[in-house]
Tab-separated table of C-alpha atoms in Angstrom:
chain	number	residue	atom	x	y	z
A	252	UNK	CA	38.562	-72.789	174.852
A	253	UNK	CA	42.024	-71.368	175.987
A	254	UNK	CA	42.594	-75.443	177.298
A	255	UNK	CA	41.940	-76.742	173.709
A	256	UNK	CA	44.007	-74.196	172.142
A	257	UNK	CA	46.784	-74.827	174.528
A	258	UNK	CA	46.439	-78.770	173.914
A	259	UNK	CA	46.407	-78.034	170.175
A	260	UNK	CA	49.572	-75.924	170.677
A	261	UNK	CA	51.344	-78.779	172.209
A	262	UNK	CA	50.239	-81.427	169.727
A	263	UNK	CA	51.895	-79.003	167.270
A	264	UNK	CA	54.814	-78.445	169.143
A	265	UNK	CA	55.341	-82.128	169.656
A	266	UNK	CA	55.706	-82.384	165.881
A	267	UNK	CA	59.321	-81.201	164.654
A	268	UNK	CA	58.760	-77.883	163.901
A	269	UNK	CA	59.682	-76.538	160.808
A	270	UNK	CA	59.276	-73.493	158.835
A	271	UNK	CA	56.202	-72.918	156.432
A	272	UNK	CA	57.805	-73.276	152.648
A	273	UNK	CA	58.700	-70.162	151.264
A	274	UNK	CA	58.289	-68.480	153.960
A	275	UNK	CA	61.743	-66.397	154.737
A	276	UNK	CA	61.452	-63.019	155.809
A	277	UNK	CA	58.946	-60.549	157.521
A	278	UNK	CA	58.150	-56.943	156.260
A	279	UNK	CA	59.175	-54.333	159.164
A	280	UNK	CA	57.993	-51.457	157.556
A	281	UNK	CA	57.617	-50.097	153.944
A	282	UNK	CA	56.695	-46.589	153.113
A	283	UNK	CA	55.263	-45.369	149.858
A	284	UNK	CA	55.049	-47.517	147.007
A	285	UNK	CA	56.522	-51.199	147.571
A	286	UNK	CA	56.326	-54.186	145.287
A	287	UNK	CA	57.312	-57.638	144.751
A	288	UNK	CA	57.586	-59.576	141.716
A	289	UNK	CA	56.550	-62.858	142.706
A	290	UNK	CA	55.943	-66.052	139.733
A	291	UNK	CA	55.382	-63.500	137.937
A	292	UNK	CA	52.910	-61.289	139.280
A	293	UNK	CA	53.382	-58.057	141.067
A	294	UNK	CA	52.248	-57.646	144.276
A	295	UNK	CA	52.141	-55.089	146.743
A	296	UNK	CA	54.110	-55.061	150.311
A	297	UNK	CA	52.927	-53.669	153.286
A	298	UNK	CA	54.023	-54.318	156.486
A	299	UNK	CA	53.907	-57.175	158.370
A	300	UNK	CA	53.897	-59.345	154.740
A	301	UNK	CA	55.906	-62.201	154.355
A	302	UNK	CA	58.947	-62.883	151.430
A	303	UNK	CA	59.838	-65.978	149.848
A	304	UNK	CA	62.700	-66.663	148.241
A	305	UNK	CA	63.145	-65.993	144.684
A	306	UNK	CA	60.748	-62.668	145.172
A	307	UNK	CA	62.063	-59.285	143.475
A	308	UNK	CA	61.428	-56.126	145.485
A	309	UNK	CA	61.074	-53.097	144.071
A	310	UNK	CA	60.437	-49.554	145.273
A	311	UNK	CA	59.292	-46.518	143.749
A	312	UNK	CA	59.882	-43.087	144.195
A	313	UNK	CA	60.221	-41.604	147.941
A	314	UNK	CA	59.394	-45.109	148.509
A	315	UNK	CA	61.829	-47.342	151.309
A	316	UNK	CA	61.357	-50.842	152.324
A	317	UNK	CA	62.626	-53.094	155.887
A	318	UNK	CA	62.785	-56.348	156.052
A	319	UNK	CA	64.104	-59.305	158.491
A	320	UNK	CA	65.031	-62.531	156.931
A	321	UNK	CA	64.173	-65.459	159.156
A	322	UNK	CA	67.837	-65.633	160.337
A	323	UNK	CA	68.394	-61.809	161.581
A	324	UNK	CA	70.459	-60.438	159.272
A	325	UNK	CA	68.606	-56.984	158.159
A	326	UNK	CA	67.858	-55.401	154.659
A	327	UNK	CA	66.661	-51.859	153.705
A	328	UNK	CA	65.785	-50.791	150.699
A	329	UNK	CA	65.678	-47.199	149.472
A	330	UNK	CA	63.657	-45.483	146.892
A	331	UNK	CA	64.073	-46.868	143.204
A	332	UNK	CA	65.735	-49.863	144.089
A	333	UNK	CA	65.431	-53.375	142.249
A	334	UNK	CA	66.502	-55.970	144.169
A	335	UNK	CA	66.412	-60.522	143.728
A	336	UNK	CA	66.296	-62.557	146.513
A	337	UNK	CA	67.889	-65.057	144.548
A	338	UNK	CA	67.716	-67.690	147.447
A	339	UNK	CA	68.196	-67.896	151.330
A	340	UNK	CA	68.276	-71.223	153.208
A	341	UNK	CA	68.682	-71.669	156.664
A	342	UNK	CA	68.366	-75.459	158.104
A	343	UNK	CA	71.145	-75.108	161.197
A	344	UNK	CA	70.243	-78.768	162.391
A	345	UNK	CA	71.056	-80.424	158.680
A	346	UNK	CA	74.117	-77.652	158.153
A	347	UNK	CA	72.227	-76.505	155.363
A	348	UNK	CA	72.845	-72.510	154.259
A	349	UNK	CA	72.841	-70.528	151.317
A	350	UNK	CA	71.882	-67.076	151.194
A	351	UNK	CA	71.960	-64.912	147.802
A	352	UNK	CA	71.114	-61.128	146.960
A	353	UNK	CA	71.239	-59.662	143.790
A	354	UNK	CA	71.241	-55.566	143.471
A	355	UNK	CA	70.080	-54.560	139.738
A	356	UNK	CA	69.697	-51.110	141.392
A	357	UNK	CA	69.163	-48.659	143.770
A	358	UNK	CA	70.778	-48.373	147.412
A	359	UNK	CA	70.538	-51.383	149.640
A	360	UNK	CA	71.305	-51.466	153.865
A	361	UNK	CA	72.460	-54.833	154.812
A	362	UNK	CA	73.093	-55.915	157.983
A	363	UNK	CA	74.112	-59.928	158.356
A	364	UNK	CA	72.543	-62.332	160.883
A	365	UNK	CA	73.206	-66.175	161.919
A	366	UNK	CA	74.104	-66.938	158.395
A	367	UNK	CA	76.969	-64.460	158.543
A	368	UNK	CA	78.027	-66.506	161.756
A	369	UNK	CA	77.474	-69.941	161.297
A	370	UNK	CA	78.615	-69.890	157.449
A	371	UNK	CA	79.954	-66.794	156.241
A	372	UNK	CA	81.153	-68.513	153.149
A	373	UNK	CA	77.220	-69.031	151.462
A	374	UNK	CA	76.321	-65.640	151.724
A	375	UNK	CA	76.639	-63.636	148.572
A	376	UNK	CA	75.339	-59.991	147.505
A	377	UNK	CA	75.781	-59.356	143.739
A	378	UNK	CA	75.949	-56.131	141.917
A	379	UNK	CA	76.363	-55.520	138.486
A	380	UNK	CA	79.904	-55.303	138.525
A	381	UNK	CA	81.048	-57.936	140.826
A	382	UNK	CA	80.142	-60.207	144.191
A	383	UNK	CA	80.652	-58.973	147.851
A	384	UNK	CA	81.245	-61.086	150.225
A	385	UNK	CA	81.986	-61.956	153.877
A	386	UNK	CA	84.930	-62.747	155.333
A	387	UNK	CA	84.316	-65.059	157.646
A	388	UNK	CA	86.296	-66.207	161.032
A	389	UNK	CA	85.581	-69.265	161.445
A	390	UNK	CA	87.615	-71.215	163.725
A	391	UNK	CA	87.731	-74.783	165.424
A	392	UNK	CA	89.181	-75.584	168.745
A	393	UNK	CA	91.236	-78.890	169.087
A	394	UNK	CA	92.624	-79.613	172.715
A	395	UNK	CA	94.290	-83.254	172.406
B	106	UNK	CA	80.878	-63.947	166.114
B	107	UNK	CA	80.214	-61.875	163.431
B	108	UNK	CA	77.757	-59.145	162.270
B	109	UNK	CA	78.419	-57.124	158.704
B	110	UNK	CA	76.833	-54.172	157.843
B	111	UNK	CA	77.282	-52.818	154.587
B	112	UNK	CA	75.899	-50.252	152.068
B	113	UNK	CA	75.818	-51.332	148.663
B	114	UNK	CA	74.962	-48.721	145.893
B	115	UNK	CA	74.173	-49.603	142.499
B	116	UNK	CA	74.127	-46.927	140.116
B	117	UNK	CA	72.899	-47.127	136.022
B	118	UNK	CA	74.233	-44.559	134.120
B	119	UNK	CA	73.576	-44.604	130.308
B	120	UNK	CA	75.959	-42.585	128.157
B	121	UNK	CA	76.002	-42.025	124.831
B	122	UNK	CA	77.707	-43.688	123.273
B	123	UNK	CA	77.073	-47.145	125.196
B	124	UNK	CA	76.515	-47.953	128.909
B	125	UNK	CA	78.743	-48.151	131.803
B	126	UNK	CA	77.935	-48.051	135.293
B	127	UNK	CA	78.691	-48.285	138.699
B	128	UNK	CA	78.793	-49.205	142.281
B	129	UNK	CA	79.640	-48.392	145.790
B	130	UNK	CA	80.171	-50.764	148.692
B	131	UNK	CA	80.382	-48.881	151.787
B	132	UNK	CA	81.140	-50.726	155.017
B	133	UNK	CA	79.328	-49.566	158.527
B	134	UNK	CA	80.032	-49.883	161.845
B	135	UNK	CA	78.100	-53.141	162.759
B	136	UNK	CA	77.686	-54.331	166.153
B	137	UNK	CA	80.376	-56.784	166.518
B	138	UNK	CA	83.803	-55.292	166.364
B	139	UNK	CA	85.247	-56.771	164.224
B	140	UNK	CA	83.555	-57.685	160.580
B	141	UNK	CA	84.846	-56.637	157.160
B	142	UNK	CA	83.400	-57.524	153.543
B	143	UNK	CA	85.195	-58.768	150.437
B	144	UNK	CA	84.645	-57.354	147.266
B	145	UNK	CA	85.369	-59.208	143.706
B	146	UNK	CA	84.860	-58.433	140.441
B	147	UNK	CA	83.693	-60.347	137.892
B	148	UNK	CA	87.447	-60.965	136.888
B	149	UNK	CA	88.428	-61.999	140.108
B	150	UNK	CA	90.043	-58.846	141.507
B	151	UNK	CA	89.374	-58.140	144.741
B	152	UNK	CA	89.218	-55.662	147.681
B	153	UNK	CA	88.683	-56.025	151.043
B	154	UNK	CA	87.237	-53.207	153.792
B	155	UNK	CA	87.739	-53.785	157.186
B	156	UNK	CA	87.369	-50.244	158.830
B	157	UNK	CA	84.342	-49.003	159.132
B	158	UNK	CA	83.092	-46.056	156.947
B	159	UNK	CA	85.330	-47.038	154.199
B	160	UNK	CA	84.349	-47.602	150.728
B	161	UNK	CA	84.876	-48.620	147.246
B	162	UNK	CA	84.017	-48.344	144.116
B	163	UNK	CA	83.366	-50.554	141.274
B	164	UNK	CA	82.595	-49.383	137.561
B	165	UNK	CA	81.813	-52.100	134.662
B	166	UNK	CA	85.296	-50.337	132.558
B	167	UNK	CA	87.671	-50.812	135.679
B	168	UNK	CA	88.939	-54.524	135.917
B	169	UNK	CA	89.065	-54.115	139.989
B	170	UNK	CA	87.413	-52.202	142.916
B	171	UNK	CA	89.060	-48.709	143.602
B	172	UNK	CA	91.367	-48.005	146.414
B	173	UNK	CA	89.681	-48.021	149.655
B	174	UNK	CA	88.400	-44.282	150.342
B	175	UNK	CA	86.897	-43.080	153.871
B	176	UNK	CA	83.916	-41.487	154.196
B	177	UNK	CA	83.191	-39.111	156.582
B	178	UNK	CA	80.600	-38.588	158.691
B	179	UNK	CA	78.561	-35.411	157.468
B	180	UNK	CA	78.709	-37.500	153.664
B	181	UNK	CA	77.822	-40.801	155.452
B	182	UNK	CA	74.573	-38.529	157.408
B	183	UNK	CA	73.615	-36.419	154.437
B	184	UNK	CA	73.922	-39.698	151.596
B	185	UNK	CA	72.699	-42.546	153.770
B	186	UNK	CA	71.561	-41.110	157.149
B	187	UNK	CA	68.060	-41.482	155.987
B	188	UNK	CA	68.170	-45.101	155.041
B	189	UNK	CA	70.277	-45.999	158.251
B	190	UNK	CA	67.651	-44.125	160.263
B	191	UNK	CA	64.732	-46.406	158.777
B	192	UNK	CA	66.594	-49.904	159.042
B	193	UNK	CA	65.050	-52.446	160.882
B	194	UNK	CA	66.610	-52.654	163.896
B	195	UNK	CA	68.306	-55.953	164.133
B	196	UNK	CA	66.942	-58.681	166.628
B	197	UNK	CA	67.243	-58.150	170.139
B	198	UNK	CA	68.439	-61.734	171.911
B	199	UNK	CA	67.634	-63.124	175.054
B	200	UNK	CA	69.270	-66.102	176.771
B	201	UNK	CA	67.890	-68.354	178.792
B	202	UNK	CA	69.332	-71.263	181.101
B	203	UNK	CA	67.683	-73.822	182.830
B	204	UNK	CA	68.797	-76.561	185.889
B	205	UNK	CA	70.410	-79.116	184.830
B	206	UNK	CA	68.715	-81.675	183.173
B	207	UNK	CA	65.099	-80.247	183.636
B	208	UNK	CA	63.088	-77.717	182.298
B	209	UNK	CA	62.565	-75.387	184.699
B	210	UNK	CA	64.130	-72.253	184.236
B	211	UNK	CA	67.020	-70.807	186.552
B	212	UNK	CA	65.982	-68.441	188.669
B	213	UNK	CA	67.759	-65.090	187.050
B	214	UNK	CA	66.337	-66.494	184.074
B	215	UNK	CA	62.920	-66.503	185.214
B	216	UNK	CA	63.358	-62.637	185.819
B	217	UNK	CA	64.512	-62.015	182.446
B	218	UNK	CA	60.763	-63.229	180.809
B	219	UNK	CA	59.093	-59.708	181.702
B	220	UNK	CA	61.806	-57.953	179.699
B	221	UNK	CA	61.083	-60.223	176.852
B	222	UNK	CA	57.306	-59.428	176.571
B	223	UNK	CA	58.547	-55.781	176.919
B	224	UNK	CA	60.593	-56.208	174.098
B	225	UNK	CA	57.665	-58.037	171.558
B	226	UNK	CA	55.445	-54.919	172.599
B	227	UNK	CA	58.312	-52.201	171.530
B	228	UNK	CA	58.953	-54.088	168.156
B	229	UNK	CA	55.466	-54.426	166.374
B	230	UNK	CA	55.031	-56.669	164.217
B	231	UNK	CA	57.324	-59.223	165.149
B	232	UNK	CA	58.243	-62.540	164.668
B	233	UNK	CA	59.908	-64.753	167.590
B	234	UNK	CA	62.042	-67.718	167.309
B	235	UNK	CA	62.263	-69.952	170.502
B	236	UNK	CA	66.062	-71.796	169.830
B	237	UNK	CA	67.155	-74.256	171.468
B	238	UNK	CA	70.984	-75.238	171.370
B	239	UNK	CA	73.381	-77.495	173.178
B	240	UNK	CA	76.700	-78.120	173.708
B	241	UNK	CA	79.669	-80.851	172.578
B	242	UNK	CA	79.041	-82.873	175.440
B	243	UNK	CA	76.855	-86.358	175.782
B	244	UNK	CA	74.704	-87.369	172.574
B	245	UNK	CA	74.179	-85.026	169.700
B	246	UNK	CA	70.873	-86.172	169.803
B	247	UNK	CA	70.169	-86.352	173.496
B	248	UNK	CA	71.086	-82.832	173.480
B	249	UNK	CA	69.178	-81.846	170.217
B	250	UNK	CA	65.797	-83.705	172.118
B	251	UNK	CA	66.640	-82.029	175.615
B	252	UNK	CA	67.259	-78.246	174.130
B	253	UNK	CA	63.898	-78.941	171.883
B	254	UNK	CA	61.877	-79.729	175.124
B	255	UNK	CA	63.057	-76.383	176.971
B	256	UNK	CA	62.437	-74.316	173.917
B	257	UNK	CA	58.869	-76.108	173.520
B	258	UNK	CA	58.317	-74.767	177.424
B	259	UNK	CA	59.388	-71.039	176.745
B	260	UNK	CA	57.113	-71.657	173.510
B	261	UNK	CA	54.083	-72.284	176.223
B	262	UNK	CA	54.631	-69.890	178.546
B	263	UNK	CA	54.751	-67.319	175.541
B	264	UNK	CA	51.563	-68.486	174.665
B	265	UNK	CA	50.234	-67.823	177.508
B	266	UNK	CA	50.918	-64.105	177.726
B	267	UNK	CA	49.183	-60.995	176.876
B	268	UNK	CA	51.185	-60.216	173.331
B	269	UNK	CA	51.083	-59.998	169.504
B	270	UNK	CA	53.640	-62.400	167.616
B	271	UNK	CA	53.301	-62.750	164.086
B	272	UNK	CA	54.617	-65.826	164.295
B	273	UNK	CA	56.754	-68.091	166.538
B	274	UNK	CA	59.000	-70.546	165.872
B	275	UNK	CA	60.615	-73.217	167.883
B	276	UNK	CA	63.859	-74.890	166.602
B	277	UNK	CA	66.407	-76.517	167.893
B	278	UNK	CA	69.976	-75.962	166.184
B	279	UNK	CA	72.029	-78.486	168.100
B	280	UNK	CA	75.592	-78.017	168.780
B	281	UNK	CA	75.876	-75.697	164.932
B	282	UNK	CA	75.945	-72.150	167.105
B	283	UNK	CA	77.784	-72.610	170.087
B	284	UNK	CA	78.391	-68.937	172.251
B	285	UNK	CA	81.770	-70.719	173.274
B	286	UNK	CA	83.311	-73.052	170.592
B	287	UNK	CA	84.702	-76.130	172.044
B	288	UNK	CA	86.209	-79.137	170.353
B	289	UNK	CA	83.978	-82.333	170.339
B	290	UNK	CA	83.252	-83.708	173.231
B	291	UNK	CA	83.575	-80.800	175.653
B	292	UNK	CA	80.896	-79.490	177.684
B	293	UNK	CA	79.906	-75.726	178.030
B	294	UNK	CA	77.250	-74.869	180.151
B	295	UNK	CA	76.818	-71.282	178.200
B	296	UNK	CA	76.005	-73.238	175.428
B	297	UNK	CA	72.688	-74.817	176.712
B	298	UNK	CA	70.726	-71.974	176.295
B	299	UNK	CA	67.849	-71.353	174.804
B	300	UNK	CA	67.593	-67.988	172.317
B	301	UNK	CA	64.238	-66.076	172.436
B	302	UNK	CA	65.193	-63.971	169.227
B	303	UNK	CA	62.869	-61.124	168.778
B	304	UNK	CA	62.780	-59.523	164.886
C-alpha cells in the first residue's frame, strides 16, 4: 500500500506542480468568533482552514485571527477587525506578483514574506485614508 | 533581503456632525535589519518610517500622514503586546545543498533533515514548501529542471517520515530569489539550494 502511494506520489510530482486555485493562505490559529465572507456567503474559520483570494475576514469581539499566506509573509488580526484580501499572486517562475490588503477596520499585524523580497513594489495594504507601502531595495549587479 | 513588519490601525469614529476617522501605521522591529514602510495618502502625500517603533498617523481631514512619533515600549506592550504575542510566527527556513550535479544531498545537509521534522512537529498545522532555486550560471532551464528534481527528492524523503503536513508543495523558482545576487551569467553555488519552508 505504502509502494502504491509512493508511486502515485511520484507520478504527481513528475507533473509541474502547481498550486490548487484559490488556494493562498493557511489558518494558524483563530480564537473566538472568526469569519469569512466568501462569494457571498459567510463562513466560519477555524484553524487549519484555507483562504482564497478575494475572501473578507472578519472577527468579533475578544475574537483574533493568524494566518500565513502561501509566500510567508504573516497577518494577525485582532478583535473587530474587517479586513479584504483584495488579491495575492505569487508565480516566482513566470515573475508574476501582486499582493493587495485592504483594512476597513480594526488592528491588523503584518509581517511581509517572499513577496516583500522578490517584488516589493506589488504589495499594497490600504486603509481608509491612504496606501502603505514597501520600500523596496532592490538591486542588480553588473560586473562587465 | 527584506522582511516588514508593521501595525496598521484603522479606527471609525462617527461624530456628529459627519464622519471622520483615522489610522495608525506603526512600524516593528522585523527580522531583517533593515526594512521601512511608505505611507501615502490618497492625495499623494507621503511619509516614510524606517526606525522601528515609530508611527504615524493618518486622519480622513489631514491632507498627509503626521510627523513620525516613537512609541515606547510599555505603550507598544500594553496597546499591541497581545496581538504581537498571538502572531503566527513567521516560517522557519532550511537550506539544503546537494553534490554537484546529482541529487544526493551533501553530507552536513543530510544532518540538517532531523531538525526539519523537529520543526513540522513544533508548528502544528503546517504547510511545507519544498523550493528549488538555481543560480545565473548554464541554462535557465537546465537549472529550473535540475533544482525541480532535488526538490522532488526532499519531497520523497518527507513523505516518507513520521509527520503531519497539511500540505506540501514543491516548486521550483529558478534564478527569481537568489541568496547572493549575481549578474547573468555568474555562478553561485549558495544559490543552488533547495528551501524546505515550514509555515
Amino acid at each position: 500500500m505504502k509502494q502504491l502511494i509512493i508511486g502515485l506520489l511520484i507520478c504527481l510530482l513528475c507533473c509541474s506542480v502547481s498550486l490548487a486555485q484559490g488556494d493562498i493562505a493557511i489558518v494558524k490559529s483563530a480564537e473566538g468568533d472568526v469569519t469569512v465572507k466568501r462569494n457571498r456567503e459567510i463562513v466560519s474559520i477555524q484553524q487549519s482552514d484555507r483562504l482564497q483570494s478575494g475572501d473578507i475576514l472578519i472577527t468579533g469581539d475578544e475574537s483574533r485571527v493568524g494566518i500565513i499566506f502561501h509566500d510567508g509573509s504573516v497577518l494577525s488580526l485582532e478583535e473587530k477587525s474587517f479586513l479584504r484580501i483584495k488579491d495575492f499572486v505569487f508565480e516566482p517562475l513566470q515573475k508574476s506578483f501582486s499582493f493587495n490588503l485592504s483594512l476597513k477596520k480594526g488592528v491588523a499585524l503584518f509581517e511581509s514574506g517572499k513577496i516583500g523580497e522578490i517584488a516589493p513594489e506589488k504589495f499594497s495594504f490600504e486603509i481608509p485614508q491612504g496606501t502603505v507601502g514597501i520600500r523596496g531595495t532592490k538591486f542588480l549587479v553588473e560586473v562587465k | 533581503m527584506m522582511l516588514v513588519r508593521f501595525i496598521i490601525i484603522a479606527v471609525a469614529i462617527t461624530v456628529m456632525s459627519g464622519c471622520s476617522s483615522s489610522s495608525r501605521v506603526v512600524l516593528l522591529e522585523g527580522k531583517k535589519a533593515q526594512s521601512s514602510v511608505i505611507v501615502t495618502m490618497d492625495r499623494g502625500c507621503k511619509r516614510v518610517l524606517d526606525t522601528p517603533n515609530t508611527y504615524t498617523v493618518l486622519t480622513s481631514t489631514n491632507t498627509k500622514p503626521s510627523n513620525t512619533k516613537v512609541m515606547n515600549k510599555t505603550e507598544l506592550d500594553s496597546q499591541y503586546g497581545a496581538l504581537i504575542e498571538a502572531a503566527p510566527k513567521p516560517p522557519q527556513e532550511f537550506l539544503l545543498y546537494f553534490e554537484p550535479g546529482s541529487t544526493t544531498l551533501t553530507g552536513p545537509s543530510t544532518q540538517l533533515l532531523p531538525d526539519i521534522v523537529m520543526t513540522i512537529g513544533n508548528r502544528q498545522p503546517c504547510d511545507v514548501n519544498i523550493i528549488g532555486h538555481a543560480d545565473r550560471m548554464g541554462s535557465e532551464q537546465y537549472n529550473i529542471e535540475l533544482s525541480l528534481k532535488r526538490a522532488q527528492h526532499v519531497n520523497q524523503w518527507l513523505a516518507n517520515e513520521d509527520v503531519t503536513v497539511e500540505r506540501t508543495t514543491v516548486e521550483s523558482y529558478g534564478e527569481s530569489n537568489p541568496l547572493v545576487p549575481t549578474a547573468d551569467g555568474v555562478g553561485e553555488p549558495k544559490n543552488r539550494r533547495v528551501e524546505v519552508s515550514v509555515r
